[in-house]
Coordinates of C-alpha atoms in Angstrom, one line a residue:
Chain F
X30 CA -133.9 -83.9 187.8
X31 CA -134.4 -80.2 187.3
X32 CA -136.7 -78.7 189.9
X33 CA -138.2 -75.3 190.7
X34 CA -138.1 -73.2 193.9
X35 CA -141.4 -74.7 195.1
X36 CA -140.3 -78.3 194.7
X37 CA -137.0 -77.5 196.2
X38 CA -138.6 -75.9 199.3
X39 CA -141.0 -78.9 199.6
X40 CA -138.2 -81.5 199.5
X41 CA -136.1 -79.7 202.1
X42 CA -139.1 -79.4 204.4
X43 CA -139.6 -83.2 204.2
X44 CA -135.9 -83.9 205.1
X45 CA -133.8 -83.7 208.3
X46 CA -130.1 -84.0 209.2
X47 CA -129.1 -82.0 206.2
X48 CA -125.4 -81.6 205.3
X49 CA -124.6 -78.5 203.2
X50 CA -121.5 -78.5 201.0
X51 CA -119.8 -75.3 199.8
X52 CA -117.1 -75.0 197.2
X53 CA -113.4 -75.0 198.0
X54 CA -111.7 -71.6 198.3
X55 CA -115.0 -70.4 199.6
X56 CA -116.3 -67.0 198.5
X57 CA -119.1 -64.9 199.9
X58 CA -121.8 -66.5 197.8
X59 CA -121.1 -70.1 198.7
X60 CA -120.6 -69.2 202.4
X61 CA -123.7 -66.9 202.4
X62 CA -125.9 -69.5 200.6
X63 CA -124.7 -72.3 202.9
X64 CA -125.2 -70.5 206.2
X65 CA -128.5 -68.8 205.2
X66 CA -129.9 -72.2 204.2
X67 CA -128.5 -73.9 207.3
X68 CA -129.9 -71.2 209.7
X69 CA -133.3 -71.4 208.0
X70 CA -133.5 -75.2 208.3
X71 CA -132.6 -74.9 211.9
X72 CA -135.5 -72.5 212.4
X73 CA -137.7 -75.2 211.1
X74 CA -136.4 -77.5 213.9
X75 CA -134.1 -79.5 211.7
X76 CA -130.4 -80.4 212.2
X77 CA -128.2 -78.9 209.5
X78 CA -124.5 -78.2 209.1
X79 CA -122.3 -76.4 206.5
X80 CA -118.9 -77.8 205.6
X81 CA -116.1 -76.8 203.2
X82 CA -112.8 -78.2 202.1
X83 CA -111.1 -75.0 203.2
X84 CA -111.6 -72.8 206.2
X85 CA -114.4 -70.2 206.3
X86 CA -112.9 -66.7 206.5
X87 CA -113.6 -64.8 209.6
X88 CA -114.7 -61.7 207.6
X89 CA -117.8 -63.7 206.5
X90 CA -118.6 -65.7 209.6
X91 CA -118.3 -62.8 212.1
X92 CA -121.1 -61.0 210.3
X93 CA -123.5 -64.0 210.5
X94 CA -124.4 -64.4 214.2
X95 CA -124.5 -68.1 215.4
X96 CA -123.5 -69.5 212.1
X97 CA -120.6 -71.6 213.5
X98 CA -122.8 -73.2 216.2
X99 CA -123.4 -76.4 214.3
X100 CA -124.4 -79.8 215.8
X101 CA -122.8 -83.1 214.8
X102 CA -125.2 -85.7 213.2
X103 CA -125.3 -88.4 210.6
X104 CA -126.3 -86.8 207.4
X105 CA -129.5 -88.1 205.6
X106 CA -129.6 -85.5 202.9
X107 CA -126.8 -83.7 201.1
X108 CA -127.2 -80.3 199.4
X109 CA -124.5 -78.3 197.6
X110 CA -124.7 -74.5 197.1
X111 CA -123.0 -72.4 194.5
X112 CA -121.1 -75.5 193.2
X113 CA -121.0 -75.8 189.4
X114 CA -119.1 -79.1 189.2
X115 CA -118.2 -81.7 191.8
X116 CA -114.5 -81.1 191.5
X117 CA -115.0 -77.6 192.8
X118 CA -115.7 -79.3 196.2
X119 CA -111.9 -79.7 196.5
X120 CA -110.9 -82.3 199.0
X121 CA -114.5 -83.0 199.8
X122 CA -115.1 -84.3 196.2
X123 CA -113.6 -87.8 197.0
X124 CA -116.1 -88.4 199.8
X125 CA -119.2 -86.8 198.3
X126 CA -119.0 -87.1 194.5
X127 CA -122.0 -89.0 193.2
X128 CA -123.8 -88.7 196.6
X129 CA -125.2 -85.2 196.4
X130 CA -129.0 -85.2 196.6
X131 CA -129.6 -81.5 195.8
X132 CA -127.7 -78.8 194.1
X133 CA -128.8 -75.1 194.3
X134 CA -126.7 -73.1 191.8
X135 CA -126.6 -70.1 189.4
X136 CA -123.8 -71.2 187.0
X137 CA -124.9 -71.8 183.5
X138 CA -122.0 -74.3 183.3
X139 CA -123.5 -76.5 186.0
X140 CA -122.9 -80.2 185.2
X141 CA -126.2 -81.5 186.6
X142 CA -124.4 -83.9 189.0
X143 CA -127.0 -84.0 191.8
X144 CA -130.3 -85.9 192.1
X145 CA -132.2 -82.7 192.2
X146 CA -131.0 -79.5 190.5
X147 CA -132.4 -76.0 191.2
X148 CA -130.6 -73.8 188.7
X149 CA -131.2 -70.2 187.7
X150 CA -128.4 -68.9 185.5
X151 CA -130.0 -65.5 185.4
X152 CA -129.5 -65.0 189.1
X153 CA -126.4 -62.9 189.8
X154 CA -125.8 -64.9 193.0
X155 CA -126.8 -68.3 194.4
X156 CA -128.0 -66.3 197.4
X157 CA -130.8 -64.8 195.2
X158 CA -132.1 -68.3 194.7
X159 CA -131.6 -69.4 198.3
X160 CA -133.6 -66.3 199.4
X161 CA -136.6 -67.5 197.4
X162 CA -136.2 -71.1 198.7
X163 CA -136.2 -69.8 202.3
X164 CA -139.2 -67.6 201.8
X165 CA -141.1 -70.5 200.1
X166 CA -140.3 -72.8 203.0
X167 CA -142.1 -70.2 205.1
X168 CA -139.2 -69.3 207.3
X169 CA -139.2 -65.7 208.8
X170 CA -135.8 -64.2 207.8
X171 CA -133.9 -62.7 210.7
X172 CA -130.8 -60.6 210.7
X173 CA -128.2 -63.4 210.6
X174 CA -129.9 -64.9 207.6
X175 CA -130.4 -61.5 205.9
X176 CA -126.7 -60.8 206.5
X177 CA -125.6 -64.1 205.0
X178 CA -127.7 -63.6 201.9
X179 CA -126.6 -60.0 201.5
X180 CA -123.0 -61.0 201.7
X181 CA -123.4 -63.5 198.9
X182 CA -125.3 -61.1 196.7
X183 CA -122.9 -58.2 197.1
X184 CA -119.7 -60.2 196.8
X185 CA -120.8 -62.1 193.7
X186 CA -121.8 -58.8 192.0
X187 CA -118.7 -56.8 193.0
X188 CA -121.0 -54.7 195.1
X189 CA -123.8 -54.5 192.5
X190 CA -121.4 -53.4 189.8
X191 CA -121.2 -56.3 187.3
X192 CA -123.5 -56.6 184.3
X193 CA -124.9 -59.8 185.8
X194 CA -126.7 -57.6 188.4
X195 CA -130.4 -57.4 187.5
X196 CA -133.4 -55.5 188.9
X197 CA -134.2 -58.6 190.9
X198 CA -130.8 -58.5 192.5
X199 CA -131.4 -54.9 193.6
X200 CA -134.9 -55.8 194.8
X201 CA -133.5 -58.8 196.8
X202 CA -130.9 -56.4 198.4
X203 CA -133.7 -53.9 199.3
X204 CA -135.7 -56.7 200.9
X205 CA -132.8 -58.0 202.9
X206 CA -132.0 -54.5 204.2
X207 CA -135.6 -54.2 205.4
X208 CA -135.1 -57.6 207.1
X209 CA -132.1 -56.3 209.0
X210 CA -129.1 -56.8 206.7
X211 CA -126.2 -54.5 207.7
X212 CA -125.5 -53.3 204.2
X213 CA -123.2 -50.5 205.2
X214 CA -121.0 -52.6 207.4
X215 CA -121.0 -55.6 205.0
X216 CA -120.1 -53.5 202.0
X217 CA -117.4 -51.7 203.9
X218 CA -115.9 -54.9 205.2
X219 CA -116.1 -56.7 201.8
X220 CA -115.0 -53.8 199.5
X221 CA -113.8 -50.7 201.4
X222 CA -111.4 -52.2 203.9
X223 CA -108.0 -53.4 202.9
X224 CA -105.7 -55.0 205.4
X225 CA -102.2 -53.5 205.5
X226 CA -100.8 -56.8 204.1
X227 CA -103.3 -56.8 201.3
X228 CA -102.7 -53.1 200.5
X229 CA -99.0 -54.0 200.1
X230 CA -99.7 -57.0 197.9
X231 CA -102.0 -55.0 195.7
X232 CA -99.4 -52.3 195.2
X233 CA -96.8 -54.9 194.2
X234 CA -99.4 -56.5 191.9
X235 CA -100.1 -53.2 190.1
X236 CA -96.4 -52.4 189.8
X237 CA -95.9 -55.8 188.0
X238 CA -99.0 -55.7 185.8
X239 CA -98.3 -56.9 182.3
X240 CA -100.1 -56.0 179.0
X241 CA -100.2 -58.0 175.8
X242 CA -101.7 -57.8 172.3
X243 CA -101.9 -54.0 172.1
X244 CA -102.9 -53.8 175.7
X245 CA -106.1 -55.7 175.1
X246 CA -104.9 -58.5 177.5
X247 CA -103.8 -57.6 181.1
X248 CA -102.1 -60.1 183.4
X249 CA -101.4 -60.0 187.1
X250 CA -99.2 -62.8 188.5
X251 CA -99.2 -63.4 192.2
X252 CA -96.3 -65.7 193.3
X253 CA -95.6 -67.3 196.6
X254 CA -92.6 -64.9 196.9
X255 CA -95.0 -61.9 196.8
X256 CA -97.0 -63.4 199.7
X257 CA -93.7 -63.7 201.6
X258 CA -92.7 -60.2 200.8
X259 CA -96.0 -58.6 201.9
X260 CA -97.2 -60.9 204.6
X261 CA -100.4 -61.4 202.6
X262 CA -101.8 -64.8 201.6
X263 CA -104.0 -66.4 199.0
X264 CA -107.1 -65.9 201.2
X265 CA -106.7 -62.1 200.6
X266 CA -106.5 -62.2 196.9
X267 CA -110.2 -62.1 195.8
X268 CA -110.1 -58.4 195.1
X269 CA -107.1 -58.7 192.7
X270 CA -108.9 -60.3 189.7
X271 CA -111.2 -57.3 189.0
X272 CA -108.2 -55.0 188.8
X273 CA -107.0 -56.7 185.6
X274 CA -110.1 -55.5 183.7
X275 CA -110.1 -51.9 184.8
X276 CA -107.6 -50.2 182.5
X277 CA -109.3 -48.7 179.4
X278 CA -108.9 -50.9 176.4
X279 CA -108.4 -54.2 178.2
X280 CA -110.8 -56.9 177.1
X281 CA -109.4 -60.0 178.9
X282 CA -108.0 -59.7 182.4
X283 CA -106.1 -62.7 183.8
X284 CA -104.9 -63.2 187.4
X285 CA -102.5 -66.1 187.8
X286 CA -102.0 -67.2 191.4
X287 CA -99.1 -69.6 192.2
X288 CA -100.0 -72.3 194.7
X289 CA -97.7 -73.7 197.4
X290 CA -97.0 -76.8 195.3
X291 CA -95.8 -74.7 192.3
X292 CA -98.9 -75.3 190.2
X293 CA -101.3 -72.4 189.6
X294 CA -104.8 -71.2 188.9
X295 CA -106.2 -68.4 186.9
X296 CA -109.1 -66.0 187.4
X297 CA -110.6 -64.7 184.1
X298 CA -112.4 -61.4 183.8
X299 CA -113.7 -60.1 180.4
X300 CA -115.7 -57.4 178.7
X301 CA -118.8 -58.3 176.7
X302 CA -116.7 -59.1 173.7
X303 CA -115.2 -62.3 175.2
X304 CA -117.0 -65.2 177.0
X305 CA -115.0 -65.8 180.1
X306 CA -116.6 -69.2 180.8
X307 CA -115.7 -70.4 177.3
X308 CA -112.1 -69.1 177.7
X309 CA -111.7 -70.9 181.1
X310 CA -113.4 -74.0 179.6
X311 CA -110.6 -74.3 177.1
X312 CA -108.4 -75.1 180.2
X313 CA -111.0 -77.4 181.9
X314 CA -112.4 -74.6 184.0
X315 CA -115.8 -72.7 184.0
X316 CA -117.8 -69.9 185.4
X317 CA -119.9 -67.0 184.0
X318 CA -119.8 -64.9 180.9
X319 CA -117.6 -62.2 182.3
X320 CA -116.0 -64.0 185.3
X321 CA -114.5 -67.5 185.3
X322 CA -111.6 -69.6 186.5
X323 CA -109.4 -72.6 185.7
X324 CA -106.5 -74.5 187.2
X325 CA -103.1 -75.6 185.8
X326 CA -100.8 -78.5 186.7
X327 CA -97.8 -76.4 185.5
X328 CA -96.0 -73.4 186.9
X329 CA -97.0 -69.7 186.3
X330 CA -94.7 -69.0 183.4
X331 CA -95.9 -72.0 181.4
X332 CA -99.5 -71.2 182.2
X333 CA -99.0 -67.6 181.2
X334 CA -97.8 -68.6 177.8
X335 CA -100.8 -70.8 177.2
X336 CA -103.2 -68.1 178.5
X337 CA -101.8 -65.3 176.4
X338 CA -101.9 -67.6 173.3
X339 CA -105.5 -68.5 173.9
X340 CA -106.5 -64.9 174.7
X341 CA -104.9 -63.6 171.5
X342 CA -106.7 -66.3 169.5
X343 CA -110.1 -65.3 171.1
X344 CA -109.5 -61.6 170.4
X345 CA -109.0 -62.3 166.7
Chain I
X1 CA -140.5 -22.6 202.3
X2 CA -140.1 -26.3 202.8
X3 CA -142.2 -28.3 200.4
X4 CA -142.9 -32.0 199.8
X5 CA -142.7 -34.0 196.6
X6 CA -146.3 -33.4 195.6
X7 CA -146.1 -29.7 196.0
X8 CA -142.8 -29.6 194.1
X9 CA -144.3 -31.6 191.2
X10 CA -147.4 -29.3 191.2
X11 CA -145.3 -26.1 191.1
X12 CA -143.1 -27.4 188.3
X13 CA -146.1 -28.4 186.2
X14 CA -147.4 -24.8 186.5
X15 CA -144.1 -23.2 185.3
X16 CA -142.4 -23.0 181.9
X17 CA -139.0 -21.8 180.7
X18 CA -137.2 -23.5 183.5
X19 CA -133.5 -23.1 184.1
X20 CA -131.8 -25.8 186.1
X21 CA -128.6 -25.1 188.0
X22 CA -126.1 -27.8 188.9
X23 CA -123.1 -27.4 191.3
X24 CA -119.6 -26.5 190.1
X25 CA -117.1 -29.4 189.6
X26 CA -120.2 -31.4 188.6
X27 CA -120.6 -35.0 189.8
X28 CA -122.9 -37.7 188.6
X29 CA -125.7 -36.8 191.0
X30 CA -126.0 -33.1 190.1
X31 CA -125.6 -34.0 186.4
X32 CA -128.1 -36.9 186.6
X33 CA -130.6 -34.9 188.6
X34 CA -130.4 -31.9 186.3
X35 CA -130.7 -33.7 183.0
X36 CA -133.4 -36.2 184.3
X37 CA -135.5 -33.2 185.5
X38 CA -134.9 -31.3 182.2
X39 CA -135.8 -34.2 180.0
X40 CA -138.9 -34.9 182.1
X41 CA -140.0 -31.2 181.8
X42 CA -139.5 -31.3 178.1
X43 CA -141.7 -34.4 177.9
X44 CA -144.4 -32.2 179.4
X45 CA -144.0 -29.7 176.5
X46 CA -142.0 -27.2 178.5
X47 CA -138.7 -25.4 177.7
X48 CA -135.9 -26.4 180.1
X49 CA -132.1 -26.1 180.1
X50 CA -129.3 -27.3 182.4
X51 CA -126.3 -25.2 183.1
X52 CA -123.1 -25.5 185.2
X53 CA -120.1 -23.3 186.0
X54 CA -117.9 -26.1 184.7
X55 CA -118.1 -28.4 181.7
X56 CA -120.2 -31.5 181.9
X57 CA -118.0 -34.6 181.5
X58 CA -118.5 -36.7 178.4
X59 CA -118.7 -39.9 180.5
X60 CA -122.0 -38.7 181.9
X61 CA -123.6 -37.0 178.9
X62 CA -122.9 -39.7 176.4
X63 CA -125.0 -42.1 178.5
X64 CA -128.0 -39.7 178.5
X65 CA -129.4 -39.6 174.9
X66 CA -130.4 -36.1 173.8
X67 CA -129.4 -34.4 177.0
X68 CA -127.3 -31.7 175.3
X69 CA -130.0 -30.7 172.9
X70 CA -131.1 -27.7 174.8
X71 CA -133.1 -24.7 173.5
X72 CA -132.3 -21.1 174.4
X73 CA -135.0 -19.1 176.2
X74 CA -135.5 -16.4 178.8
X75 CA -135.8 -18.2 182.1
X76 CA -138.9 -17.7 184.2
X77 CA -138.2 -20.2 186.9
X78 CA -134.9 -21.3 188.4
X79 CA -134.3 -24.7 190.0
X80 CA -131.0 -25.9 191.6
X81 CA -130.4 -29.6 192.0
X82 CA -127.9 -31.3 194.5
X83 CA -126.7 -27.8 195.6
X84 CA -126.3 -27.4 199.4
X85 CA -125.2 -23.8 199.4
X86 CA -125.2 -21.1 196.8
X87 CA -121.4 -20.7 196.8
X88 CA -121.2 -24.3 195.4
X89 CA -122.6 -22.9 192.1
X90 CA -119.1 -21.6 191.5
X91 CA -119.0 -18.8 188.9
X92 CA -122.8 -19.0 188.5
X93 CA -123.2 -17.8 192.1
X94 CA -122.7 -14.2 191.2
X95 CA -125.5 -14.2 188.7
X96 CA -128.0 -16.4 190.4
X97 CA -127.5 -16.0 194.2
X98 CA -130.8 -14.9 195.8
X99 CA -132.7 -15.6 192.6
X100 CA -133.2 -19.4 192.9
X101 CA -136.9 -20.3 193.0
X102 CA -136.6 -24.0 193.9
X103 CA -134.0 -26.2 195.4
X104 CA -134.1 -30.0 195.3
X105 CA -131.4 -31.5 197.5
X106 CA -130.4 -34.3 199.9
X107 CA -127.6 -32.5 201.9
X108 CA -128.5 -32.2 205.6
X109 CA -126.3 -29.1 205.6
X110 CA -128.5 -27.3 203.0
X111 CA -128.7 -23.6 203.8
X112 CA -132.3 -23.1 202.7
X113 CA -131.4 -20.4 200.1
X114 CA -134.3 -20.9 197.6
X115 CA -137.9 -19.8 197.7
X116 CA -139.1 -23.4 197.8
X117 CA -136.9 -26.2 199.3
X118 CA -137.5 -29.9 198.7
X119 CA -135.0 -31.6 201.0
X120 CA -134.7 -35.2 202.0
X121 CA -131.4 -35.8 203.9
X122 CA -132.2 -39.5 204.1
X123 CA -131.9 -39.9 200.4
X124 CA -128.5 -41.3 199.3
X125 CA -128.7 -39.2 196.2
X126 CA -130.6 -36.2 194.9
X127 CA -131.6 -38.4 192.0
X128 CA -133.7 -40.5 194.4
X129 CA -135.8 -37.4 195.1
X130 CA -135.9 -36.3 191.5
X131 CA -137.2 -39.8 190.6
X132 CA -140.2 -39.2 192.9
X133 CA -140.8 -35.7 191.5
X134 CA -140.8 -37.0 187.9
X135 CA -143.2 -39.8 188.7
X136 CA -145.5 -37.5 190.6
X137 CA -145.5 -35.1 187.6
X138 CA -146.9 -38.1 185.7
X139 CA -144.1 -38.3 183.2
X140 CA -143.4 -41.7 181.7
X141 CA -139.7 -42.4 182.4
X142 CA -137.8 -43.4 179.3
X143 CA -134.2 -44.8 178.9
X144 CA -132.4 -41.4 178.9
X145 CA -134.1 -40.3 182.1
X146 CA -133.6 -43.7 183.7
X147 CA -129.9 -43.6 182.8
X148 CA -129.5 -40.1 184.1
X149 CA -131.1 -41.0 187.5
X150 CA -129.2 -44.3 187.7
X151 CA -125.9 -42.4 187.1
X152 CA -126.7 -40.1 190.0
X153 CA -127.7 -42.8 192.4
X154 CA -124.8 -45.1 191.7
X155 CA -122.1 -42.4 191.7
X156 CA -123.3 -40.8 194.9
X157 CA -123.3 -44.2 196.7
X158 CA -120.0 -45.4 195.4
X159 CA -121.9 -48.1 193.5
X160 CA -124.3 -48.8 196.4
X161 CA -121.4 -49.3 198.7
X162 CA -121.7 -46.4 201.2
X163 CA -123.6 -46.6 204.5
X164 CA -125.9 -43.9 203.1
X165 CA -127.4 -46.5 200.8
X166 CA -130.9 -47.6 202.0
X167 CA -133.4 -50.1 200.8
X168 CA -135.2 -47.3 199.0
X169 CA -131.9 -46.6 197.1
X170 CA -131.8 -50.3 196.0
X171 CA -135.5 -50.2 195.1
X172 CA -135.0 -47.0 193.0
X173 CA -132.2 -48.8 191.2
X174 CA -134.4 -51.8 190.5
X175 CA -137.2 -49.6 189.2
X176 CA -134.8 -47.7 186.9
X177 CA -133.3 -50.9 185.5
X178 CA -136.8 -52.1 184.6
X179 CA -137.4 -48.7 182.9
X180 CA -134.3 -49.2 180.7
X181 CA -131.3 -48.0 182.7
X182 CA -128.1 -49.6 181.4
X183 CA -126.8 -50.5 184.9
X184 CA -124.0 -52.8 183.6
X185 CA -122.6 -50.2 181.2
X186 CA -123.1 -47.3 183.6
X187 CA -121.4 -49.1 186.5
X188 CA -118.5 -50.2 184.3
X189 CA -117.9 -46.7 182.9
X190 CA -118.2 -45.0 186.4
X191 CA -116.3 -47.6 188.5
X192 CA -114.6 -50.3 186.4
X193 CA -112.9 -48.3 183.7
X194 CA -109.7 -46.4 184.4
X195 CA -108.1 -44.3 181.7
X196 CA -104.4 -44.9 181.3
X197 CA -103.7 -41.4 182.6
X198 CA -105.9 -41.9 185.7
X199 CA -104.3 -45.3 186.3
X200 CA -100.9 -43.6 186.3
X201 CA -102.1 -40.9 188.7
X202 CA -103.7 -43.4 191.1
X203 CA -100.4 -45.3 191.2
X204 CA -98.5 -42.2 192.0
X205 CA -101.0 -41.2 194.6
X206 CA -100.9 -44.6 196.4
X207 CA -97.0 -44.5 196.4
X208 CA -97.1 -41.1 198.1
X209 CA -99.9 -41.8 200.6
X210 CA -99.1 -40.5 204.1
X211 CA -100.3 -41.7 207.4
X212 CA -100.6 -39.7 210.7
X213 CA -101.7 -40.3 214.3
X214 CA -101.0 -44.0 214.5
X215 CA -102.2 -44.5 211.0
X216 CA -105.7 -43.4 211.9
X217 CA -105.4 -40.5 209.4
X218 CA -104.5 -41.0 205.8
X219 CA -103.7 -38.2 203.4
X220 CA -103.3 -38.3 199.6
X221 CA -102.0 -35.0 198.1
X222 CA -102.5 -34.4 194.3
X223 CA -100.4 -31.6 193.0
X224 CA -100.3 -29.9 189.6
X225 CA -96.9 -31.6 189.1
X226 CA -98.6 -35.0 189.4
X227 CA -101.1 -34.0 186.7
X228 CA -98.2 -33.0 184.5
X229 CA -96.3 -36.2 185.1
X230 CA -99.2 -38.5 184.4
X231 CA -101.2 -36.6 181.8
X232 CA -104.2 -36.8 184.1
X233 CA -106.3 -33.8 185.2
X234 CA -108.6 -32.7 188.1
X235 CA -111.6 -34.0 186.2
X236 CA -110.3 -37.5 186.7
X237 CA -109.8 -37.4 190.4
X238 CA -113.2 -38.3 191.8
X239 CA -112.2 -41.9 192.4
X240 CA -109.1 -40.9 194.5
X241 CA -110.9 -39.8 197.7
X242 CA -112.4 -43.2 198.6
X243 CA -108.9 -44.7 198.5
X244 CA -107.9 -42.8 201.6
X245 CA -110.4 -44.6 203.8
X246 CA -109.7 -48.1 202.6
X247 CA -106.7 -49.2 204.6
X248 CA -107.6 -50.9 207.9
X249 CA -107.4 -48.7 210.9
X250 CA -107.9 -45.4 209.0
X251 CA -110.8 -43.3 210.5
X252 CA -110.2 -40.1 208.6
X253 CA -109.2 -40.0 204.9
X254 CA -108.2 -36.7 203.3
X255 CA -107.5 -35.9 199.7
X256 CA -105.9 -32.6 199.1
X257 CA -106.0 -31.4 195.5
X258 CA -103.9 -28.4 194.4
X259 CA -105.6 -26.0 192.0
X260 CA -103.9 -24.1 189.2
X261 CA -103.8 -20.9 191.3
X262 CA -101.9 -22.6 194.0
X263 CA -104.8 -22.8 196.5
X264 CA -106.4 -26.2 197.2
X265 CA -109.4 -28.1 198.3
X266 CA -109.9 -31.2 200.4
X267 CA -112.2 -34.2 200.2
X268 CA -113.0 -35.8 203.5
X269 CA -114.0 -39.4 204.0
X270 CA -114.6 -40.9 207.4
X271 CA -115.8 -44.0 209.3
X272 CA -118.8 -43.9 211.6
X273 CA -116.6 -42.6 214.5
X274 CA -116.1 -39.1 212.8
X275 CA -118.6 -36.8 211.3
X276 CA -117.2 -35.6 207.9
X277 CA -119.6 -32.7 207.5
X278 CA -118.6 -31.4 210.9
X279 CA -114.9 -31.8 210.1
X280 CA -115.3 -30.0 206.8
X281 CA -117.5 -27.4 208.5
X282 CA -114.6 -26.3 210.6
X283 CA -113.0 -25.1 207.4
X284 CA -116.1 -23.5 206.0
X285 CA -117.1 -26.6 203.9
X286 CA -119.9 -29.2 204.3
X287 CA -121.4 -32.4 203.0
X288 CA -122.5 -35.7 204.5
X289 CA -121.7 -37.7 207.6
X290 CA -119.1 -39.8 205.9
X291 CA -118.2 -37.7 202.9
X292 CA -117.6 -34.0 202.8
X293 CA -115.4 -31.3 201.3
X294 CA -113.8 -27.9 202.0
X295 CA -111.7 -25.3 200.2
X296 CA -108.5 -23.4 201.3
X297 CA -107.0 -20.1 200.2
X298 CA -103.5 -21.4 201.0
X299 CA -101.2 -24.0 199.5
X300 CA -101.3 -27.7 200.1
X301 CA -98.6 -27.9 202.7
X302 CA -100.2 -25.3 204.9
X303 CA -103.6 -26.8 204.4
X304 CA -102.2 -30.3 205.3
X305 CA -100.9 -29.0 208.7
X306 CA -104.3 -27.5 209.6
X307 CA -106.1 -30.6 208.5
X308 CA -103.9 -33.0 210.4
X309 CA -104.2 -30.9 213.5
X310 CA -108.0 -30.8 213.3
X311 CA -108.2 -34.5 212.5
X312 CA -106.0 -35.4 215.5
X313 CA -108.2 -33.2 217.7
X314 CA -111.4 -34.9 216.5
X315 CA -109.9 -38.4 217.1
X316 CA -109.2 -37.6 220.7

């Protein structure tokens, strides 16, 4: 059942022992949404906990005071945040598929898998929606909550850069700064600071960048060998995908990342001329108009062939 | 005489035939401030014109409809925008030094050279101040003016990334988007799109990046040879300076650019621990707490030695 912000806030206020699910390979928006909601529910005297199939990265959690202080309890209500389809829960999907009570999301491709769905595809980040829910629940937003929400908004918009960013996004950011969000520090940590290992990986990736179809398609491939060579890891690769779309003339940017089991996944970035969600959808994935992702059961070379063929077809 | 926004708007409304000066090597903020103010004055039925010692880059002017349509007239009132000291006017300094009636600026280092000074060092961009002046003059902001102001705000904050960005900055951005600013396009053009020549220059710059003092100082040197090798030019180098501060552990990032006459200039980027304006000030330059610049009469190698020595001293 589709619900609005008021209904969502009302339902959450009536519940307790709330388990919050984030998507696998967690990004700033799912982490920020999850912890902001969790901290807000705890301020209402409720028990709440955030879980994920993968580990939460320290660069997010250390900016949200007290977020990892989570009680154990038997869940009575399950909420997913920034999760478009149940399979994006990763290894949590087995246990929780079909059991999710509420979904708060901003992906137009959301499959409506929960009992209650609060969806706003115009929001640049799920955190924009969670901000409204928290305010509607009457919770006073403090610095940790403001930081969590700011992290989600800034990371999902590439630091307010992407076309998905609206005046509401900027207004939400202003509000969060006034409520204590450390925008300077957060943006520096998320966007300005490269670890030495990541800097090495990025240089290698740029050196091996490939162009196809009159340089309208750009592909970066990250292999396990490259992690070994640079000391980097998949956890550090979020900043790679936007690089594929940066060279003048490129309309489709693809980042193929090899997994430890030899299969791979692909991040898709596009200009206005190509719908990234539609592109990724052709391979069973999904996402937004200009940023999407999909997975492959095959190796990187085979995936690359299929991706280039599909990209060329879409550019015709 | 220091004036406030109201007084500034009142004076401008009383004047006509207004010449607007921007600083040499024009960036988005001086260009955006200049053209926004000019277009607003023209909407009040006045004659106004923007000039610069150097050429306005097409990437700015093509996003501001009608900005280059400027009448000739004999100036009766001279305003400088985003100009901290008269020598930053470049070759225009000879003609206009001592003759500037009004200065609208956001540099704490402003030398108070004009008859009237509207200064707000808390503004992340001069365009934030110009926005207020235009509104106070009662001009209805249209899309070209909104685009001009958005260009200045986003470029001077590194797309809302730098610590100088405040909640007022985000609010100004939201307001400008609602007034028609093409934020998605502007941010893509300013930050997402690299020309092929710039991409080549950046790669070369990263390859030759040097570290000093336990990697707390990072230096990129751009020589005339590197422009020749890549087909790039000084006009394309604005995005280089932030790269020096990105690697973990770096506290002072310096970009030395060789000029055609063999002398050079240096862009300074710092973390909180070092005041960039103070650093640049030691070499006769100036700027902000975390971003500043200075010029040298010597070649790059000699300048580099002096810069490293000063940087090491400041890190002690």
